[in-house]
CSV table of C-alpha atoms in Angstrom, one decimal:
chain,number,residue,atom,x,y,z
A,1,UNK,CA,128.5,156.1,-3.8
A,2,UNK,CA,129.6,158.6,-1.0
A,3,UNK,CA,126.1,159.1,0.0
A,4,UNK,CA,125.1,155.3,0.2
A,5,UNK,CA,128.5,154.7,2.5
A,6,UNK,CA,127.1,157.5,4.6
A,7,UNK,CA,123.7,156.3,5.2
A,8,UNK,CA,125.6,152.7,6.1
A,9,UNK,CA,127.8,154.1,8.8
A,10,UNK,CA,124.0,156.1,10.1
A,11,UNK,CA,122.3,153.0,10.4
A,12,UNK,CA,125.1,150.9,11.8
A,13,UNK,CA,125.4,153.9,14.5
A,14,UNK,CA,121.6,153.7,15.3
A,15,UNK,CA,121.9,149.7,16.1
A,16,UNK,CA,124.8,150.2,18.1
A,17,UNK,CA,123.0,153.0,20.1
A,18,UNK,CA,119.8,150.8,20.7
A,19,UNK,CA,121.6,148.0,21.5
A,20,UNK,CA,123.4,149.9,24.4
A,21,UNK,CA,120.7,151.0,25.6
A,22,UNK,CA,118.8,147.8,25.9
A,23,UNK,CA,121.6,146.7,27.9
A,24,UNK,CA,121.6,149.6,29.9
A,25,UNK,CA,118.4,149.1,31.0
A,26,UNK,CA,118.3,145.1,31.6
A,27,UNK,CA,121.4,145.9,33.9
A,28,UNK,CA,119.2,148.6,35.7
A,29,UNK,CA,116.4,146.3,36.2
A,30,UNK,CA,118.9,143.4,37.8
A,31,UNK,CA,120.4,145.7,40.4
A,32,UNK,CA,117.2,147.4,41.3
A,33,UNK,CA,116.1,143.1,41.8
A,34,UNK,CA,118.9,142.7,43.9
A,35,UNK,CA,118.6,145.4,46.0
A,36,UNK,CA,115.2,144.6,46.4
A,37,UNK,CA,116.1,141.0,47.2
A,38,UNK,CA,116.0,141.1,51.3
A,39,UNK,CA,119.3,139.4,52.6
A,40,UNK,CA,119.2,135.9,53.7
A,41,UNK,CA,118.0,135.1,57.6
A,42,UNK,CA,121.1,133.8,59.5
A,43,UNK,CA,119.9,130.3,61.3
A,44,UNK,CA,120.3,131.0,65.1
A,45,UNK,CA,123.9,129.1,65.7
A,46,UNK,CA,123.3,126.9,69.3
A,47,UNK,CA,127.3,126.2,69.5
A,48,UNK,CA,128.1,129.6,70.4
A,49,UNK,CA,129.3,129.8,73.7
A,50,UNK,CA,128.4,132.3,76.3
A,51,UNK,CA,130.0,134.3,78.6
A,52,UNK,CA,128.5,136.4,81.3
A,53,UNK,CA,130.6,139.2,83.1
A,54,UNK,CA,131.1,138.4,86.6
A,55,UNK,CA,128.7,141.3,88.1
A,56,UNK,CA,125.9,140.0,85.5
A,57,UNK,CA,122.7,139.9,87.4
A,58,UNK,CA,121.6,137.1,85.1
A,59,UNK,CA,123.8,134.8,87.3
A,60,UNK,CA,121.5,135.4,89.8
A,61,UNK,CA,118.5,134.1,88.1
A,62,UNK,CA,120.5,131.1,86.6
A,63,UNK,CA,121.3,127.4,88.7
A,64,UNK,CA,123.7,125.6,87.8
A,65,UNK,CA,123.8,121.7,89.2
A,66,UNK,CA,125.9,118.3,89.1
A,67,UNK,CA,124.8,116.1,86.8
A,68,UNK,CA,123.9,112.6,88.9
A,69,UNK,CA,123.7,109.1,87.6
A,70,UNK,CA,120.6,106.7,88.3
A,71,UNK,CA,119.5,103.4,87.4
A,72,UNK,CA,116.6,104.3,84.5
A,73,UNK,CA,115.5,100.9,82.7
A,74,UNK,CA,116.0,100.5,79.0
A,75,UNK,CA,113.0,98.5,78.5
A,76,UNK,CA,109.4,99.6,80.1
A,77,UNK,CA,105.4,97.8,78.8
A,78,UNK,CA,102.6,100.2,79.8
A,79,UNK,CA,99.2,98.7,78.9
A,80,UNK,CA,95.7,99.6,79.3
A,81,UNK,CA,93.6,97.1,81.3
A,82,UNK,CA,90.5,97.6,83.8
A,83,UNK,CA,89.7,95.5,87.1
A,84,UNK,CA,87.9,92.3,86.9
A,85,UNK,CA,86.6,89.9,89.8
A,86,UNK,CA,88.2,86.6,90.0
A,87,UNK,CA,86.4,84.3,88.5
A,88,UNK,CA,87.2,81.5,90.3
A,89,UNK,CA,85.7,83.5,93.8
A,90,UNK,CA,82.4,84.4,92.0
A,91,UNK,CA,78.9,82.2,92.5
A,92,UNK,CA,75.9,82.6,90.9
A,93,UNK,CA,73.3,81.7,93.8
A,94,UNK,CA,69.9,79.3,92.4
A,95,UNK,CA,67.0,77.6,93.3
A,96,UNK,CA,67.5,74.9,94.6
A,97,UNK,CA,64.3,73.3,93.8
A,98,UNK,CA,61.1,75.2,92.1
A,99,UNK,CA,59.0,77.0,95.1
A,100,UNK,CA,58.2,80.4,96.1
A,101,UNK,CA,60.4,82.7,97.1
A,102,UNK,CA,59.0,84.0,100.5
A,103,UNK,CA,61.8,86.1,101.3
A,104,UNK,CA,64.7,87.6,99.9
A,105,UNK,CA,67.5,88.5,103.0
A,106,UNK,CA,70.2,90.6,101.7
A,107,UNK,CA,70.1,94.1,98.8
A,108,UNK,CA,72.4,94.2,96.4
A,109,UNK,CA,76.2,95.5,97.7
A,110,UNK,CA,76.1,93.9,100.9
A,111,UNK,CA,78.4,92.0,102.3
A,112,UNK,CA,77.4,88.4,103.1
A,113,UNK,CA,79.2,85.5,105.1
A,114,UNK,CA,79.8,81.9,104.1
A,115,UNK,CA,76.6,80.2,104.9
A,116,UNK,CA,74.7,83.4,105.8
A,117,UNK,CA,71.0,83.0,104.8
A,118,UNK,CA,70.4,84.8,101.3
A,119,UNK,CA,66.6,83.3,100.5
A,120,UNK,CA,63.9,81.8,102.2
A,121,UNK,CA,61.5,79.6,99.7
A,122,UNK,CA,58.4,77.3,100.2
A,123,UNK,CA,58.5,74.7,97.8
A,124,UNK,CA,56.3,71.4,97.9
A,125,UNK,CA,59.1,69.3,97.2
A,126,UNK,CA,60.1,69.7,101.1
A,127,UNK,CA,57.4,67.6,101.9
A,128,UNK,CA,57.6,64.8,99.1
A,129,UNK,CA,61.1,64.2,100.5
A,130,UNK,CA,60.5,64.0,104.0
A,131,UNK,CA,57.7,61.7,102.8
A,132,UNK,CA,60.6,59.9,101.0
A,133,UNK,CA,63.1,60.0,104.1
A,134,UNK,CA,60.4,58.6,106.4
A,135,UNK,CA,59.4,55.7,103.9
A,136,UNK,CA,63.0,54.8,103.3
A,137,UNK,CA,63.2,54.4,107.2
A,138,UNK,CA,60.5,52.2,107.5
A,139,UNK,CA,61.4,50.1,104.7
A,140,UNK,CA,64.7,49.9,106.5
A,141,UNK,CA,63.0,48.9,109.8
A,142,UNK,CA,61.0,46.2,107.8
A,143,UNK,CA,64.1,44.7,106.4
A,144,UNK,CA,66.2,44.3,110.2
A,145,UNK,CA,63.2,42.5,111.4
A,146,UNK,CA,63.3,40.6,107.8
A,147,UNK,CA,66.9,40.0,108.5
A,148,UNK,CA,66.4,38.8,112.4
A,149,UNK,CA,63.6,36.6,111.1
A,150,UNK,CA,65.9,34.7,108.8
A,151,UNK,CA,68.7,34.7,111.5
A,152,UNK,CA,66.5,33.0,113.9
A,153,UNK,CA,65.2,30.9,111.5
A,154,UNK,CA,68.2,29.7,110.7
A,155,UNK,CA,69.4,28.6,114.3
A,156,UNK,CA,66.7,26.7,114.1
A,157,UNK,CA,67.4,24.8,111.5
A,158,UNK,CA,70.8,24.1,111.9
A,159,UNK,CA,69.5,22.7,115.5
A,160,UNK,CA,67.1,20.2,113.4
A,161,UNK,CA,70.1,19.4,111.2
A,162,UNK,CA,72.4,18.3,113.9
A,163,UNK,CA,70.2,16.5,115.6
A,164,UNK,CA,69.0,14.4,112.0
A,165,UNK,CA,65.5,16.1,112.4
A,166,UNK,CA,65.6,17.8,108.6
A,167,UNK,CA,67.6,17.1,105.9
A,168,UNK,CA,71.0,19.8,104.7
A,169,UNK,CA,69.4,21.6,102.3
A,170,UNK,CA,66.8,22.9,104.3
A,171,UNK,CA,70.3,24.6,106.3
A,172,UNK,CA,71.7,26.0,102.8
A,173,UNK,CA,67.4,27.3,102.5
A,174,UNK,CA,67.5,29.5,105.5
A,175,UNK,CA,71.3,30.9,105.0
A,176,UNK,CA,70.3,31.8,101.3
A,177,UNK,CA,67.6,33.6,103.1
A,178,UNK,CA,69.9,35.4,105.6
A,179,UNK,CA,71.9,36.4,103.2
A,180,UNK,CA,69.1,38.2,100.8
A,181,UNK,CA,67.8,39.5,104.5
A,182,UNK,CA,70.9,41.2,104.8
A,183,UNK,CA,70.8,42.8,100.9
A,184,UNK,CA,67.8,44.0,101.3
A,185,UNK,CA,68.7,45.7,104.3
A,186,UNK,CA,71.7,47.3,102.7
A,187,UNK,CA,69.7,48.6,100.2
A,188,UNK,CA,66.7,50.4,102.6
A,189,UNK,CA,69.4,52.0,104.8
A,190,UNK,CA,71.3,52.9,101.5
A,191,UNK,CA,67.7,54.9,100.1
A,192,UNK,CA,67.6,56.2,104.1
A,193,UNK,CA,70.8,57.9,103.6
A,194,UNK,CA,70.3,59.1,100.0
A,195,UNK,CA,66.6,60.8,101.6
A,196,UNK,CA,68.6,62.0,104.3
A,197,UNK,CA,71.3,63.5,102.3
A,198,UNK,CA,68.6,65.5,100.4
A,199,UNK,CA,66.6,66.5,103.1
A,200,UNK,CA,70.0,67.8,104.0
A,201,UNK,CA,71.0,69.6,100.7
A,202,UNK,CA,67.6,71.6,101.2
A,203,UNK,CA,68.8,72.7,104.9
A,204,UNK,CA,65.5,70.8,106.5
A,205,UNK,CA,65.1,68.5,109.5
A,206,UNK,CA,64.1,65.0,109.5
A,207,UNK,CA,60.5,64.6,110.2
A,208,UNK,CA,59.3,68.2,110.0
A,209,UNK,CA,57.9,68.8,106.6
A,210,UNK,CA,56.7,71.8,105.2
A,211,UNK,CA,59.4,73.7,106.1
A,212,UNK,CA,61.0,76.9,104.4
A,213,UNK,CA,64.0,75.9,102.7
A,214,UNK,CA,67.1,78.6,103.3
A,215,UNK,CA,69.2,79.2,100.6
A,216,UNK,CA,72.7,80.0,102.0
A,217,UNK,CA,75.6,82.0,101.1
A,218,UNK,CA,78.1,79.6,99.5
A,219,UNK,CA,80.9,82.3,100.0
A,220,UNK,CA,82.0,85.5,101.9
A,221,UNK,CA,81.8,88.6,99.1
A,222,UNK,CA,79.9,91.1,97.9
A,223,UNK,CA,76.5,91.1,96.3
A,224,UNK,CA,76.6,92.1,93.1
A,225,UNK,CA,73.6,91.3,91.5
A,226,UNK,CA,70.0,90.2,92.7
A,227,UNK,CA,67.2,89.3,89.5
A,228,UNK,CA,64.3,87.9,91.9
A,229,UNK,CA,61.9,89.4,94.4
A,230,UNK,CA,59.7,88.0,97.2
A,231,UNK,CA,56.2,86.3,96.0
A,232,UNK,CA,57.7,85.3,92.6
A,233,UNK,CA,57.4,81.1,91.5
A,234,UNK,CA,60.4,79.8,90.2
A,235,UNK,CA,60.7,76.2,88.8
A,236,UNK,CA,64.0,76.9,86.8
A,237,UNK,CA,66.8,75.7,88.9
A,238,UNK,CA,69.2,77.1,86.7
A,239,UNK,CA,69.0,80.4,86.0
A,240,UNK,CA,70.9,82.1,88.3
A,241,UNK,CA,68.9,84.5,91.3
A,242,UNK,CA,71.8,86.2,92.6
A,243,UNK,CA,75.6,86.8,92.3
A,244,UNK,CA,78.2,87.0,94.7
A,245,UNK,CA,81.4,87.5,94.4
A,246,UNK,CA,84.8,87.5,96.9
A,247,UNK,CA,86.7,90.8,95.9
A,248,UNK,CA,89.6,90.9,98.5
A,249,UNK,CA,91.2,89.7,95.7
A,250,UNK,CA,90.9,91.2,92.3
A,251,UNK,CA,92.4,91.1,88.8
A,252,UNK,CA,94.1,93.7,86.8
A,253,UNK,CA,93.7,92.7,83.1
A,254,UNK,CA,95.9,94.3,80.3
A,255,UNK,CA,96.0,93.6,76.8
A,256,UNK,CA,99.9,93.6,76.3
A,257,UNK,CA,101.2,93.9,72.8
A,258,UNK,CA,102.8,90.6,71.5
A,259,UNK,CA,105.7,93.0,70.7
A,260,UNK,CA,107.0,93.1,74.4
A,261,UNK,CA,104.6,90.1,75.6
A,262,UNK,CA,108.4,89.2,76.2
A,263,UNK,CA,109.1,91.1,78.6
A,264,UNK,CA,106.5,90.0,81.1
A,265,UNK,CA,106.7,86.8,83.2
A,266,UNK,CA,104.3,84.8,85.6
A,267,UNK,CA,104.7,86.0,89.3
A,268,UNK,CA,106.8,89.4,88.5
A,269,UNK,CA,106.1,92.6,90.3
A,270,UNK,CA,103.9,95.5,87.9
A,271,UNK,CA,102.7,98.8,89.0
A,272,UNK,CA,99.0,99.7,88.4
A,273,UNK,CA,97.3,102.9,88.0
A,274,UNK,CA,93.8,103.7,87.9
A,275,UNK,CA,92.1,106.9,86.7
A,276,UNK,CA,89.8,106.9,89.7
A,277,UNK,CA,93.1,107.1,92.2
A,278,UNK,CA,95.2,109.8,90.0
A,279,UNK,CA,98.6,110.0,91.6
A,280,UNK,CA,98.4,106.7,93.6
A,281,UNK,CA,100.7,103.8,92.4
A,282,UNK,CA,99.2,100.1,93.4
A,283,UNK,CA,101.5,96.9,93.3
A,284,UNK,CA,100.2,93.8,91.6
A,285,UNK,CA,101.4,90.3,90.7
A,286,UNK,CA,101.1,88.8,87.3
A,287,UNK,CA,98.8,85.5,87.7
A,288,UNK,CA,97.9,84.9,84.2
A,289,UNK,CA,99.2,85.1,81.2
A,290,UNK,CA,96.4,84.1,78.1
A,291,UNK,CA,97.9,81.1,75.7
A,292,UNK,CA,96.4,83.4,72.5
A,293,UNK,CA,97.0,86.2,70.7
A,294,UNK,CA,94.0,88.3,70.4
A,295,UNK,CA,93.3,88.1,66.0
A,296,UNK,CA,92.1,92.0,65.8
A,297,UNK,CA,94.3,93.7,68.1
A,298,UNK,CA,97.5,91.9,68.2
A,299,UNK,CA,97.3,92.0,72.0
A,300,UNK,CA,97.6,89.1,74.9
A,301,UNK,CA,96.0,89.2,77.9
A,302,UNK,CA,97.6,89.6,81.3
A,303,UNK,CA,96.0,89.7,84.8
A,304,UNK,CA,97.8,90.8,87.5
A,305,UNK,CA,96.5,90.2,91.3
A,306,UNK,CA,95.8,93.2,93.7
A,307,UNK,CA,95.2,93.0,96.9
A,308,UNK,CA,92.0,94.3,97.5
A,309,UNK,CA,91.6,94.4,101.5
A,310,UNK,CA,90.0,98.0,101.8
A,311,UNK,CA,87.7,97.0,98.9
A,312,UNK,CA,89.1,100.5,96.7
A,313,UNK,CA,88.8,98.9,93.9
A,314,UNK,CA,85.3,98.1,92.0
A,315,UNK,CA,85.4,95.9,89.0
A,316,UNK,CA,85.7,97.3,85.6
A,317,UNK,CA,87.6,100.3,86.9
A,318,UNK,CA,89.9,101.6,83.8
A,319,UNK,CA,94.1,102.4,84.5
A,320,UNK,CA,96.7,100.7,82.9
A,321,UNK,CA,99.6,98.7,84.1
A,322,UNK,CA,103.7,99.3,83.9
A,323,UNK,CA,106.3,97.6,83.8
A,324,UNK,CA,110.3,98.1,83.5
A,325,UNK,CA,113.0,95.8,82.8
A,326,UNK,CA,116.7,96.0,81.9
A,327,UNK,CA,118.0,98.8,84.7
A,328,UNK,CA,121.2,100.4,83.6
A,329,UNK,CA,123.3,103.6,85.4
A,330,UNK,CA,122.7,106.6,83.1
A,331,UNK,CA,123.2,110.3,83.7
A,332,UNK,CA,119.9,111.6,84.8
A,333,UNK,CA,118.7,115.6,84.6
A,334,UNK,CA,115.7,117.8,85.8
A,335,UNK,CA,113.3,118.6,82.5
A,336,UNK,CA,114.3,122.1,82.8
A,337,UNK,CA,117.8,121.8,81.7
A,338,UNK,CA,116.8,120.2,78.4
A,339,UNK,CA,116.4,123.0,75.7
A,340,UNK,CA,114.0,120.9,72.7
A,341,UNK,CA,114.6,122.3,68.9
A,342,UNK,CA,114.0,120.9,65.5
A,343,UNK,CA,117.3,119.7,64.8
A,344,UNK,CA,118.9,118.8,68.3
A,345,UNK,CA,118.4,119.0,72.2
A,346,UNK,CA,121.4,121.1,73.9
A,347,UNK,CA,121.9,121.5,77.6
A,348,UNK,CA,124.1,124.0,78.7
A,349,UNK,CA,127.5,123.0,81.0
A,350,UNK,CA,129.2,125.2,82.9
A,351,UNK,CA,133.0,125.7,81.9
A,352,UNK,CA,133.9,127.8,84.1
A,353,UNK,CA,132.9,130.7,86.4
A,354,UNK,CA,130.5,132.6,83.9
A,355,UNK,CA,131.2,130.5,80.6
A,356,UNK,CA,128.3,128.2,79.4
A,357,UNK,CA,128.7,125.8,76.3
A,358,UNK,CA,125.6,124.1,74.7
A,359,UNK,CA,126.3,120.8,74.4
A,360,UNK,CA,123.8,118.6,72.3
A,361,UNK,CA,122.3,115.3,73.9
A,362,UNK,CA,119.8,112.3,73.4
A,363,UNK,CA,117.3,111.7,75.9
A,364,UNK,CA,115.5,109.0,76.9
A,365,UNK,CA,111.8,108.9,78.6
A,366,UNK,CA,110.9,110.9,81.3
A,367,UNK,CA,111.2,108.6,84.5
A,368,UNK,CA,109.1,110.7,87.3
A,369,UNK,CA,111.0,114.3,87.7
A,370,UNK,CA,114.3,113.0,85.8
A,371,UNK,CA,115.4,112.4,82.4
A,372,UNK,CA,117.5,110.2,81.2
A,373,UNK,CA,120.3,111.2,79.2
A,374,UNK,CA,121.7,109.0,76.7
A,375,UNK,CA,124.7,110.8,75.0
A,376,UNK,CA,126.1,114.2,75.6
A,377,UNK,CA,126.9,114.5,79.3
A,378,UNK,CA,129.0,112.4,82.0
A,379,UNK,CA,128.0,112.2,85.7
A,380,UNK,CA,129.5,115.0,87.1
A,381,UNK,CA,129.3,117.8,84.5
A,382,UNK,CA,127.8,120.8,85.9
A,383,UNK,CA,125.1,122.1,84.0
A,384,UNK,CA,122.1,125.0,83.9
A,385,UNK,CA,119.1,123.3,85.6
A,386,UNK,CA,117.3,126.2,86.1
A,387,UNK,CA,117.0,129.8,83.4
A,388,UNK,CA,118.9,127.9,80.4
A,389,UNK,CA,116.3,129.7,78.3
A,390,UNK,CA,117.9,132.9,79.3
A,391,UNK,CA,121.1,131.6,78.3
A,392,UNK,CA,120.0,131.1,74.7
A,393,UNK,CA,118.6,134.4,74.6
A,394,UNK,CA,121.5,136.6,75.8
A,395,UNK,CA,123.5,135.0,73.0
């Protein structure tokens, strides 16, 4: 009995010593995790405030400035567009009856006049009409001596009349007579003029047929475009032989999102830029504003006018247009002062003579070389403008 008790209290003493030791070691393997563990990063903390000593050098390197306050607008449309001719100031020059084109006058990208010559054709329709012109006449001529036939006949017969030689209705005879006399000479001088007016149209002289017929500049502009050459036979008088257009004028188009369409009005002030003038801001004038909303881009058109007197800008140049509405005072800073992070912009004031204090701010867009600031500082703060980088560094 003695010896089973004794091998009880043996085996109950082994359990006990495994069991410690098994503890032992899981506590071993936790700290030697925990000192392995590499303690947690501190996030940078852009409160803190920073002082400098007063024989720091780094206030040398650092300027400080007065906040200001501008007018910066609260809404602004920038658009792409490119420059188009005004369609109203652009002809499309044709034949104006079928001939041979003799000679063409002007290359394309000159500059032409209002009635300068642009073509000179040889067409045999010249002729037929200054056959026409000269037949009207003398059909014209026929009818006056028609008409002072009937006249004179009928002075005659109102002298038979009154003295009883012939009976009334011979009178009322030779006045219907007159009267169709005078019709019919309506109607040849009426065909004169019509013959005249065409001989006219084609730029040639009465009574001199087979002439060249000029075909004239109908407007002052450029040349933009010329599809016919001397010696060729054209009897389509439409299709168009040559294009002119007036640029002193042009348009800016701009497809405007429908989003701020609102903010754009008929005769207001925009500023253009155009990627072949980089730097260069032009003034324009809205003219047009389309009645529809383009289906696949969600986009109106606008045209703005620009005045195009030194003839800088070509059509289908590319830029984009600007405008701004809604002005209000805001406090305004130099980019440099602003210090961008993840969570929040700061901007460093000056408290005193040496002490700096971030303070965190909301910005609005860049407006040329200010920024406007939205929250954070008053007009009048003094603030680091210039090394605010260093500031956040020495900290």
């Amino acid at each position: 009995m003695r010896l089973v008790r004794r091998q009880m209290r043996q085996r109950l003493g082994l359990a006990a010593f495994y069991l410690f030791a098994l503890l032992a070691g899981c506590s071993r393997n936790e700290q030697e995790k925990l000192a392995n563990t590499p303690p947690p990063v501190k996030a940078p903390d852009d409160s803190a405030e920073v002082r400098l000593p007063a024989d720091s050098p780094m206030l040398t390197r650092i300027k400080v400035s007065t906040v200001q306050s501008a007018l910066q607008p609260l809404d602004e449309v920038v658009a792409p567009g490119k420059i188009e001719a005004n369609p109203n100031r652009i002809s499309r020059v044709a034949m104006p009856l079928a001939g041979r084109v003799t000679k063409v006058m002007v290359g394309i990208g000159d500059a032409v006049v209002q009635g300068q010559p642009l073509l000179a054709v040889h067409s045999p329709d010249v002729g037929t009409a200054s056959s026409n012109y000269r037949q009207a006449q003398a059909r014209a001529n026929q009818a006056k001596a028609a008409l002072a036939k009937a006249e004179a006949d009928l002075g005659r017969t109102r002298d038979l009349y009154a003295n009883r030689a012939i009976a009334q209705k011979e009178v009322l005879s030779a006045q219907a007579a007159v009267a169709q006399s005078q019709a019919d000479v309506e109607q040849a001088l009426a065909a004169t003029d019509e013959s005249l007016q065409r001989l006219q149209i084609f730029g040639v002289k009465p009574g001199q047929p087979n002439q060249e017929v000029r075909v004239l500049a109908p407007l002052a502009g450029k040349v933009l475009e010329i599809s016919v050459a001397a010696g060729e036979y054209r009897n389509d008088t439409s299709a168009p032989l040559m294009t002119i257009a007036d640029l002193s004028m042009v348009y800016m188009a701009a497809d405007v999102p429908e989003s701020q369409i609102r903010l754009i009005h008929q005769g207001e002030r925009v500023e253009i830029t155009l990627g072949a003038y980089p730097g260069e801001v032009f003034e324009g004038r809205v003219a047009r504003i389309a009645d529809t909303v383009d289906a696949q881009t969600r986009t109106i058109k606008v045209r703005a006018e620009l005045n195009n007197a030194r003839q800088r800008f070509r059509p289908d140049m590319f830029g984009e247009i600007r405008h701004q509405e809604n002005f209000r005072g805001v406090p305004v800073v130099p980019p440099g002062a602003i210090i961008q992070g993840d969570q929040q912009s700061i901007v460093y004031r000056e408290s005193s003579r040496g002490v700096f204090t971030p303070v965190a701010v909301k910005f609005g867009k860049q407006q040329g070389e200010a920024v406007p600031v939205l929250s954070g500082l008053n007009p009048g703060d003094r603030i680091v403008t210039d090394g605010a980088m260093l500031l956040r560094g020495s900290r």
